């Protein structure tokens, strides 16, 4: 009994296979041959993420023609019926390449050899899907106008993002936003699926690396600590700001070196400090101001200080040291 049942099952499978192959041949108007795939010469690529309408999945819903012969026959090829679409809309289901190949072989026979299959395909009944390339294009379009504020030449790379995004409803839309301004280097982007009434149905995160090529000030010669920065000591060089933090923009000052810098190296804010109004060893006007008397004499600064700060100075006449307050670039005041 069991042996007879097995023979009947095997025979049923053979009949189904022959019938599927015959149907494929009839649809294409081609002879049913073992080498039918090679003889037709058409080729199509199966997408890795698709939405189908149902009730039957059609070849044209999951694949795209890639050569001239496929293009010329696609009106017919795209109508080939495959498996029954899922009765549950808005719910993606994934299938591996091996399983997908077996399913397609069941419906198309050896013509499955004309298809280039992805490592995995995810299919959903109804709704819509945004594939990786489309998603990348949308993200770049979002970032491009924001890149103008960075100046220089900007390009984007190392997209860490979903392979695809499924929406349960075809009227849902994709919202792209950033919490922070675009900056050189790593940037995080928020992706949200939004319904027509504003409800958020999904949240994803994408990371994009921004290269920003720009001409920035660099040292024209080796510079030492405390050395004053003058125009002849600065040149310009094109660098990628993604790998250079806090680069000086060439404004402000007067500056002096806070630490040494090699020739051709970009200036960062950590390399520079403002030149103090009063520097050590500098001769200044020491002003004594009392209720009725004001006296100004020469003095030597024993330290350095900025506006409003105190600095020790030595009276060049009496050789006494006093603590005075800086009130200008050459004058200190003691009361």
mmCIF file of C-alpha atoms in Angstrom:
data_model
loop_
_atom_site.group_PDB
_atom_site.id
_atom_site.type_symbol
_atom_site.label_atom_id
_atom_site.label_comp_id
_atom_site.label_asym_id
_atom_site.label_seq_id
_atom_site.Cartn_x
_atom_site.Cartn_y
_atom_site.Cartn_z
ATOM 1 C CA UNK A 1 0.000 0.000 0.000
ATOM 2 C CA UNK A 2 2.813 2.348 0.976
ATOM 3 C CA UNK A 3 4.774 1.507 -2.193
ATOM 4 C CA UNK A 4 1.756 2.197 -4.344
ATOM 5 C CA UNK A 5 1.173 5.508 -2.550
ATOM 6 C CA UNK A 6 4.796 6.584 -3.135
ATOM 7 C CA UNK A 7 4.569 5.741 -6.834
ATOM 8 C CA UNK A 8 1.361 7.761 -7.165
ATOM 9 C CA UNK A 9 2.958 10.740 -5.373
ATOM 10 C CA UNK A 10 6.035 10.596 -7.609
ATOM 11 C CA UNK A 11 3.894 10.347 -10.711
ATOM 12 C CA UNK A 12 1.810 13.363 -9.572
ATOM 13 C CA UNK A 13 4.988 15.429 -9.127
ATOM 14 C CA UNK A 14 6.192 14.480 -12.619
ATOM 15 C CA UNK A 15 2.834 15.422 -14.111
ATOM 16 C CA UNK A 16 2.856 18.804 -12.315
ATOM 17 C CA UNK A 17 6.416 19.500 -13.510
ATOM 18 C CA UNK A 18 5.604 18.624 -17.125
ATOM 19 C CA UNK A 19 2.439 20.690 -16.976
ATOM 20 C CA UNK A 20 4.303 23.717 -15.585
ATOM 21 C CA UNK A 21 6.989 23.418 -18.257
ATOM 22 C CA UNK A 22 4.367 23.070 -20.947
ATOM 23 C CA UNK A 23 2.504 26.142 -19.732
ATOM 24 C CA UNK A 24 5.716 28.169 -19.706
ATOM 25 C CA UNK A 25 6.455 27.084 -23.257
ATOM 26 C CA UNK A 26 2.944 27.958 -24.414
ATOM 27 C CA UNK A 27 3.067 31.378 -22.777
ATOM 28 C CA UNK A 28 6.338 32.211 -24.434
ATOM 29 C CA UNK A 29 5.363 30.701 -27.735
ATOM 30 C CA UNK A 30 8.581 28.677 -27.644
ATOM 31 C CA UNK A 31 9.248 24.941 -27.955
ATOM 32 C CA UNK A 32 9.497 23.084 -24.648
ATOM 33 C CA UNK A 33 13.101 21.916 -24.628
ATOM 34 C CA UNK A 34 15.565 20.889 -21.976
ATOM 35 C CA UNK A 35 17.745 23.767 -23.085
ATOM 36 C CA UNK A 36 14.847 26.184 -23.568
ATOM 37 C CA UNK A 37 16.498 28.799 -21.344
ATOM 38 C CA UNK A 38 19.651 28.889 -23.423
ATOM 39 C CA UNK A 39 17.741 28.906 -26.707
ATOM 40 C CA UNK A 40 15.609 31.950 -25.844
ATOM 41 C CA UNK A 41 18.507 34.166 -24.732
ATOM 42 C CA UNK A 42 16.400 36.481 -22.573
ATOM 43 C CA UNK A 43 17.508 37.330 -19.038
ATOM 44 C CA UNK A 44 15.908 39.077 -16.058
ATOM 45 C CA UNK A 45 16.975 40.008 -12.537
ATOM 46 C CA UNK A 46 14.717 39.186 -9.611
ATOM 47 C CA UNK A 47 14.487 42.032 -7.102
ATOM 48 C CA UNK A 48 15.297 41.444 -3.440
ATOM 49 C CA UNK A 49 12.258 43.366 -2.154
ATOM 50 C CA UNK A 50 8.877 43.549 -3.925
ATOM 51 C CA UNK A 51 5.243 44.378 -3.352
ATOM 52 C CA UNK A 52 2.633 42.434 -5.312
ATOM 53 C CA UNK A 53 -1.051 43.025 -5.974
ATOM 54 C CA UNK A 54 -2.400 39.488 -6.063
ATOM 55 C CA UNK A 55 -4.209 37.233 -6.308
ATOM 56 C CA UNK A 56 -1.376 35.692 -8.372
ATOM 57 C CA UNK A 57 2.228 36.861 -8.262
ATOM 58 C CA UNK A 58 3.397 37.790 -11.768
ATOM 59 C CA UNK A 59 6.955 37.576 -13.068
ATOM 60 C CA UNK A 60 6.794 41.261 -14.007
ATOM 61 C CA UNK A 61 6.111 42.157 -10.364
ATOM 62 C CA UNK A 62 9.285 40.541 -9.051
ATOM 63 C CA UNK A 63 11.795 40.831 -11.910
ATOM 64 C CA UNK A 64 13.228 43.312 -14.413
ATOM 65 C CA UNK A 65 14.544 42.603 -17.941
ATOM 66 C CA UNK A 66 18.287 43.093 -18.419
ATOM 67 C CA UNK A 67 18.941 42.481 -22.123
ATOM 68 C CA UNK A 68 17.387 43.459 -25.454
ATOM 69 C CA UNK A 69 15.686 40.119 -26.004
ATOM 70 C CA UNK A 70 14.041 40.259 -22.608
ATOM 71 C CA UNK A 71 12.935 43.830 -23.317
ATOM 72 C CA UNK A 72 11.363 42.823 -26.604
ATOM 73 C CA UNK A 73 9.483 39.902 -24.997
ATOM 74 C CA UNK A 74 8.742 41.509 -21.628
ATOM 75 C CA UNK A 75 5.107 42.254 -22.394
ATOM 76 C CA UNK A 76 4.568 38.496 -22.601
ATOM 77 C CA UNK A 77 7.149 37.390 -20.033
ATOM 78 C CA UNK A 78 5.937 39.783 -17.362
ATOM 79 C CA UNK A 79 2.484 38.163 -17.430
ATOM 80 C CA UNK A 80 3.715 34.707 -16.388
ATOM 81 C CA UNK A 81 1.720 33.659 -13.324
ATOM 82 C CA UNK A 82 3.658 32.285 -10.376
ATOM 83 C CA UNK A 83 2.466 31.448 -6.854
ATOM 84 C CA UNK A 84 -0.620 32.737 -5.050
ATOM 85 C CA UNK A 85 -0.018 36.024 -3.242
ATOM 86 C CA UNK A 86 -0.368 36.109 0.542
ATOM 87 C CA UNK A 87 -3.885 36.779 1.755
ATOM 88 C CA UNK A 88 -2.491 38.956 4.574
ATOM 89 C CA UNK A 89 -1.670 42.413 3.152
ATOM 90 C CA UNK A 90 1.032 44.676 4.575
ATOM 91 C CA UNK A 91 3.134 41.870 6.042
ATOM 92 C CA UNK A 92 6.505 41.147 4.341
ATOM 93 C CA UNK A 93 7.745 37.562 4.121
ATOM 94 C CA UNK A 94 11.336 36.567 3.285
ATOM 95 C CA UNK A 95 12.451 33.588 1.236
ATOM 96 C CA UNK A 96 15.993 32.290 0.663
ATOM 97 C CA UNK A 97 17.554 31.942 -2.783
ATOM 98 C CA UNK A 98 17.437 28.136 -2.740
ATOM 99 C CA UNK A 99 13.780 28.023 -1.764
ATOM 100 C CA UNK A 100 12.936 30.784 -4.264
ATOM 101 C CA UNK A 101 14.652 28.835 -7.034
ATOM 102 C CA UNK A 102 12.662 25.693 -6.195
ATOM 103 C CA UNK A 103 9.390 27.633 -6.207
ATOM 104 C CA UNK A 104 10.165 29.339 -9.519
ATOM 105 C CA UNK A 105 11.280 26.046 -11.044
ATOM 106 C CA UNK A 106 7.919 24.570 -10.097
ATOM 107 C CA UNK A 107 6.107 27.265 -12.096
ATOM 108 C CA UNK A 108 8.611 27.962 -14.890
ATOM 109 C CA UNK A 109 10.608 24.779 -15.314
ATOM 110 C CA UNK A 110 14.093 25.196 -16.767
ATOM 111 C CA UNK A 111 13.290 28.792 -17.717
ATOM 112 C CA UNK A 112 14.266 29.661 -14.146
ATOM 113 C CA UNK A 113 17.856 29.540 -15.443
ATOM 114 C CA UNK A 114 17.126 32.803 -17.250
ATOM 115 C CA UNK A 115 16.672 34.555 -13.909
ATOM 116 C CA UNK A 116 19.382 36.105 -11.731
ATOM 117 C CA UNK A 117 18.262 35.488 -8.159
ATOM 118 C CA UNK A 118 19.102 37.522 -5.029
ATOM 119 C CA UNK A 119 20.476 35.848 -1.902
ATOM 120 C CA UNK A 120 17.090 36.540 -0.318
ATOM 121 C CA UNK A 121 13.820 38.003 -1.506
ATOM 122 C CA UNK A 122 11.234 39.698 0.700
ATOM 123 C CA UNK A 123 7.721 39.995 -0.707
ATOM 124 C CA UNK A 124 4.628 41.770 0.603
ATOM 125 C CA UNK A 125 1.072 41.841 -0.634
ATOM 126 C CA UNK A 126 -0.108 45.420 -1.036
ATOM 127 C CA UNK A 127 1.564 48.537 0.351
ATOM 128 C CA UNK A 128 4.817 49.789 -1.112
ATOM 129 C CA UNK A 129 8.545 49.262 -0.768
ATOM 130 C CA UNK A 130 11.525 51.601 -1.133
ATOM 131 C CA UNK A 131 14.622 49.723 -2.323
ATOM 132 C CA UNK A 132 18.192 50.496 -1.319
ATOM 133 C CA UNK A 133 19.148 52.560 -4.385
ATOM 134 C CA UNK A 134 15.946 54.595 -4.244
ATOM 135 C CA UNK A 135 16.452 55.149 -0.508
ATOM 136 C CA UNK A 136 20.049 56.239 -1.076
ATOM 137 C CA UNK A 137 18.941 58.698 -3.769
ATOM 138 C CA UNK A 138 16.380 60.230 -1.419
ATOM 139 C CA UNK A 139 18.894 60.589 1.411
ATOM 140 C CA UNK A 140 21.443 62.280 -0.875
ATOM 141 C CA UNK A 141 18.725 64.650 -2.118
ATOM 142 C CA UNK A 142 17.946 65.504 1.509
ATOM 143 C CA UNK A 143 21.607 66.114 2.419
ATOM 144 C CA UNK A 144 22.754 68.016 -0.679
ATOM 145 C CA UNK A 145 21.206 71.436 0.115
ATOM 146 C CA UNK A 146 22.461 71.144 3.710
ATOM 147 C CA UNK A 147 25.988 70.550 2.431
ATOM 148 C CA UNK A 148 26.141 74.094 1.023
ATOM 149 C CA UNK A 149 26.639 75.479 4.530
ATOM 150 C CA UNK A 150 29.852 73.454 4.858
ATOM 151 C CA UNK A 151 31.524 75.088 1.873
ATOM 152 C CA UNK A 152 34.051 73.269 -0.275
ATOM 153 C CA UNK A 153 33.362 70.046 -2.154
ATOM 154 C CA UNK A 154 31.143 67.496 -0.386
ATOM 155 C CA UNK A 155 30.512 63.846 -1.194
ATOM 156 C CA UNK A 156 28.779 61.095 0.764
ATOM 157 C CA UNK A 157 29.915 57.525 1.363
ATOM 158 C CA UNK A 158 29.610 54.533 3.731
ATOM 159 C CA UNK A 159 25.827 54.483 3.829
ATOM 160 C CA UNK A 160 24.742 52.324 6.762
ATOM 161 C CA UNK A 161 21.045 51.950 6.105
ATOM 162 C CA UNK A 162 18.265 49.363 5.639
ATOM 163 C CA UNK A 163 18.360 47.264 2.466
ATOM 164 C CA UNK A 164 14.733 48.276 1.925
ATOM 165 C CA UNK A 165 11.769 49.799 3.745
ATOM 166 C CA UNK A 166 8.261 48.355 3.486
ATOM 167 C CA UNK A 167 5.137 50.412 4.101
ATOM 168 C CA UNK A 168 1.861 48.654 4.900
ATOM 169 C CA UNK A 169 -0.116 51.206 2.872
ATOM 170 C CA UNK A 170 0.686 52.602 -0.560
ATOM 171 C CA UNK A 171 -0.281 56.083 0.646
ATOM 172 C CA UNK A 172 2.320 56.099 3.451
ATOM 173 C CA UNK A 173 5.327 58.363 2.917
ATOM 174 C CA UNK A 174 8.963 58.510 4.002
ATOM 175 C CA UNK A 175 10.124 61.342 6.283
ATOM 176 C CA UNK A 176 13.869 62.096 6.491
ATOM 177 C CA UNK A 177 15.278 64.332 9.226
ATOM 178 C CA UNK A 178 18.386 65.120 11.278
ATOM 179 C CA UNK A 179 18.625 66.214 14.895
ATOM 180 C CA UNK A 180 21.919 68.054 14.305
ATOM 181 C CA UNK A 181 23.338 70.055 11.414
ATOM 182 C CA UNK A 182 25.295 68.207 8.756
ATOM 183 C CA UNK A 183 28.984 68.030 9.658
ATOM 184 C CA UNK A 184 32.161 66.543 8.175
ATOM 185 C CA UNK A 185 32.486 62.861 9.072
ATOM 186 C CA UNK A 186 29.792 60.630 10.557
ATOM 187 C CA UNK A 187 26.169 61.828 10.518
ATOM 188 C CA UNK A 188 23.040 60.132 11.856
ATOM 189 C CA UNK A 189 19.776 60.438 9.948
ATOM 190 C CA UNK A 190 16.249 59.565 11.078
ATOM 191 C CA UNK A 191 13.922 57.697 8.710
ATOM 192 C CA UNK A 192 10.217 57.526 9.538
ATOM 193 C CA UNK A 193 7.196 56.057 7.800
ATOM 194 C CA UNK A 194 4.244 58.430 8.110
ATOM 195 C CA UNK A 195 0.582 57.810 7.314
ATOM 196 C CA UNK A 196 -1.532 60.471 5.550
ATOM 197 C CA UNK A 197 -2.965 61.516 8.936
ATOM 198 C CA UNK A 198 0.524 61.951 10.462
ATOM 199 C CA UNK A 199 0.822 58.688 12.379
ATOM 200 C CA UNK A 200 4.339 57.222 12.514
ATOM 201 C CA UNK A 201 4.267 53.549 11.463
ATOM 202 C CA UNK A 202 8.014 52.821 11.479
ATOM 203 C CA UNK A 203 11.322 54.269 12.641
ATOM 204 C CA UNK A 204 14.761 53.542 11.195
ATOM 205 C CA UNK A 205 18.220 55.072 11.578
ATOM 206 C CA UNK A 206 20.754 55.660 8.821
ATOM 207 C CA UNK A 207 24.408 56.674 9.169
ATOM 208 C CA UNK A 208 26.210 58.547 6.367
ATOM 209 C CA UNK A 209 29.839 59.688 6.210
ATOM 210 C CA UNK A 210 30.433 63.121 4.640
ATOM 211 C CA UNK A 211 33.762 63.988 3.017
ATOM 212 C CA UNK A 212 34.273 67.767 2.931
ATOM 213 C CA UNK A 213 37.212 68.905 0.792
ATOM 214 C CA UNK A 214 38.178 72.513 1.447
ATOM 215 C CA UNK A 215 41.202 74.840 1.253
ATOM 216 C CA UNK A 216 42.242 75.695 4.829
ATOM 217 C CA UNK A 217 45.150 77.619 6.434
ATOM 218 C CA UNK A 218 48.301 75.540 6.966
ATOM 219 C CA UNK A 219 51.742 76.382 8.328
ATOM 220 C CA UNK A 220 54.028 77.745 5.592
ATOM 221 C CA UNK A 221 57.023 76.884 7.808
ATOM 222 C CA UNK A 222 57.673 75.107 11.118
ATOM 223 C CA UNK A 223 56.239 77.195 13.967
ATOM 224 C CA UNK A 224 57.258 77.162 17.635
ATOM 225 C CA UNK A 225 55.456 77.822 20.905
ATOM 226 C CA UNK A 226 54.702 81.535 21.547
ATOM 227 C CA UNK A 227 55.704 82.489 17.985
ATOM 228 C CA UNK A 228 53.481 85.222 16.615
ATOM 229 C CA UNK A 229 51.401 84.286 13.604
ATOM 230 C CA UNK A 230 51.851 86.623 10.648
ATOM 231 C CA UNK A 231 50.544 86.425 7.086
ATOM 232 C CA UNK A 232 53.846 85.196 5.640
ATOM 233 C CA UNK A 233 53.718 82.144 7.937
ATOM 234 C CA UNK A 234 50.358 80.976 6.547
ATOM 235 C CA UNK A 235 49.553 79.222 3.267
ATOM 236 C CA UNK A 236 46.526 77.223 2.091
ATOM 237 C CA UNK A 237 46.035 73.569 1.276
ATOM 238 C CA UNK A 238 43.038 71.410 0.289
ATOM 239 C CA UNK A 239 42.220 68.902 3.041
ATOM 240 C CA UNK A 240 39.354 66.605 4.011
ATOM 241 C CA UNK A 241 37.699 68.160 7.053
ATOM 242 C CA UNK A 242 36.159 64.790 7.920
ATOM 243 C CA UNK A 243 39.544 63.836 9.373
ATOM 244 C CA UNK A 244 40.504 67.267 10.769
ATOM 245 C CA UNK A 245 38.654 68.625 13.787
ATOM 246 C CA UNK A 246 38.329 72.294 14.798
ATOM 247 C CA UNK A 247 40.281 73.616 11.812
ATOM 248 C CA UNK A 248 40.977 77.362 12.022
ATOM 249 C CA UNK A 249 39.074 79.365 9.424
ATOM 250 C CA UNK A 250 41.732 82.085 9.123
ATOM 251 C CA UNK A 251 39.820 84.789 11.013
ATOM 252 C CA UNK A 252 40.252 86.560 14.361
ATOM 253 C CA UNK A 253 43.460 87.289 16.208
ATOM 254 C CA UNK A 254 46.062 88.551 16.663
ATOM 255 C CA UNK A 255 47.319 85.016 17.252
ATOM 256 C CA UNK A 256 50.408 83.300 18.523
ATOM 257 C CA UNK A 257 51.258 79.615 18.662
ATOM 258 C CA UNK A 258 49.963 77.695 21.653
ATOM 259 C CA UNK A 259 52.058 74.684 20.559
ATOM 260 C CA UNK A 260 54.409 73.740 17.762
ATOM 261 C CA UNK A 261 53.183 72.948 14.268
ATOM 262 C CA UNK A 262 54.999 71.352 11.336
ATOM 263 C CA UNK A 263 55.144 72.802 7.859
ATOM 264 C CA UNK A 264 52.106 71.986 5.719
ATOM 265 C CA UNK A 265 49.998 71.000 8.741
ATOM 266 C CA UNK A 266 46.553 72.618 9.144
ATOM 267 C CA UNK A 267 46.020 75.080 11.969
ATOM 268 C CA UNK A 268 43.457 73.949 14.516
ATOM 269 C CA UNK A 269 42.061 76.110 17.290
ATOM 270 C CA UNK A 270 44.169 74.161 19.770
ATOM 271 C CA UNK A 271 47.331 75.402 17.992
ATOM 272 C CA UNK A 272 46.433 79.064 18.488
ATOM 273 C CA UNK A 273 45.910 81.472 21.325
ATOM 274 C CA UNK A 274 45.253 85.169 21.365
ATOM 275 C CA UNK A 275 48.305 87.384 21.769
ATOM 276 C CA UNK A 276 47.928 88.986 25.245
ATOM 277 C CA UNK A 277 47.710 92.768 25.390
ATOM 278 C CA UNK A 278 50.708 92.832 27.720
ATOM 279 C CA UNK A 279 53.564 90.397 27.213
ATOM 280 C CA UNK A 280 56.390 89.467 29.538
ATOM 281 C CA UNK A 281 59.416 91.801 29.198
ATOM 282 C CA UNK A 282 57.400 94.468 27.427
ATOM 283 C CA UNK A 283 57.786 98.078 28.541
ATOM 284 C CA UNK A 284 54.486 99.632 29.534
ATOM 285 C CA UNK A 285 53.104 102.824 31.030
ATOM 286 C CA UNK A 286 52.475 102.353 34.730
ATOM 287 C CA UNK A 287 49.774 104.762 35.820
ATOM 288 C CA UNK A 288 49.259 105.735 39.460
ATOM 289 C CA UNK A 289 45.857 107.274 39.998
ATOM 290 C CA UNK A 290 44.869 108.776 43.343
ATOM 291 C CA UNK A 291 42.135 111.092 44.476
ATOM 292 C CA UNK A 292 44.070 114.208 43.519
ATOM 293 C CA UNK A 293 47.184 112.957 41.766
ATOM 294 C CA UNK A 294 47.773 110.951 38.560
ATOM 295 C CA UNK A 295 51.289 109.867 37.680
ATOM 296 C CA UNK A 296 52.611 107.813 34.763
ATOM 297 C CA UNK A 297 56.043 106.202 34.662
ATOM 298 C CA UNK A 298 57.849 103.500 32.708
ATOM 299 C CA UNK A 299 57.650 99.889 33.899
ATOM 300 C CA UNK A 300 58.507 96.400 32.712
ATOM 301 C CA UNK A 301 55.892 93.647 32.601
ATOM 302 C CA UNK A 302 56.982 90.563 34.558
ATOM 303 C CA UNK A 303 54.187 88.443 33.131
ATOM 304 C CA UNK A 304 51.458 88.604 30.545
ATOM 305 C CA UNK A 305 47.772 89.523 30.782
ATOM 306 C CA UNK A 306 44.738 90.534 28.784
ATOM 307 C CA UNK A 307 42.315 93.416 29.151
ATOM 308 C CA UNK A 308 41.113 93.778 32.750
ATOM 309 C CA UNK A 309 43.545 91.190 34.080
ATOM 310 C CA UNK A 310 46.246 91.885 36.649
ATOM 311 C CA UNK A 311 49.960 91.549 35.979
ATOM 312 C CA UNK A 312 53.109 92.127 38.008
ATOM 313 C CA UNK A 313 55.235 95.038 36.731
ATOM 314 C CA UNK A 314 58.559 96.492 37.866
ATOM 315 C CA UNK A 315 58.899 100.236 38.278
ATOM 316 C CA UNK A 316 62.006 101.084 36.215
ATOM 317 C CA UNK A 317 62.822 104.039 38.481
ATOM 318 C CA UNK A 318 62.331 102.563 41.951
ATOM 319 C CA UNK A 319 62.857 98.919 40.868
ATOM 320 C CA UNK A 320 59.848 98.022 43.003
ATOM 321 C CA UNK A 321 57.337 95.420 41.855
ATOM 322 C CA UNK A 322 53.617 96.173 42.009
ATOM 323 C CA UNK A 323 50.435 94.449 40.826
ATOM 324 C CA UNK A 324 48.591 96.479 38.190
ATOM 325 C CA UNK A 325 45.477 96.085 36.018
ATOM 326 C CA UNK A 326 45.698 96.132 32.214
ATOM 327 C CA UNK A 327 43.601 98.978 30.762
ATOM 328 C CA UNK A 328 45.049 99.102 27.218
ATOM 329 C CA UNK A 329 47.682 97.445 25.046
ATOM 330 C CA UNK A 330 50.485 99.506 26.614
ATOM 331 C CA UNK A 331 49.110 100.808 29.895
ATOM 332 C CA UNK A 332 48.531 99.304 33.352
ATOM 333 C CA UNK A 333 46.867 100.977 36.301
ATOM 334 C CA UNK A 334 47.547 100.814 40.025
ATOM 335 C CA UNK A 335 45.413 102.609 42.570
#
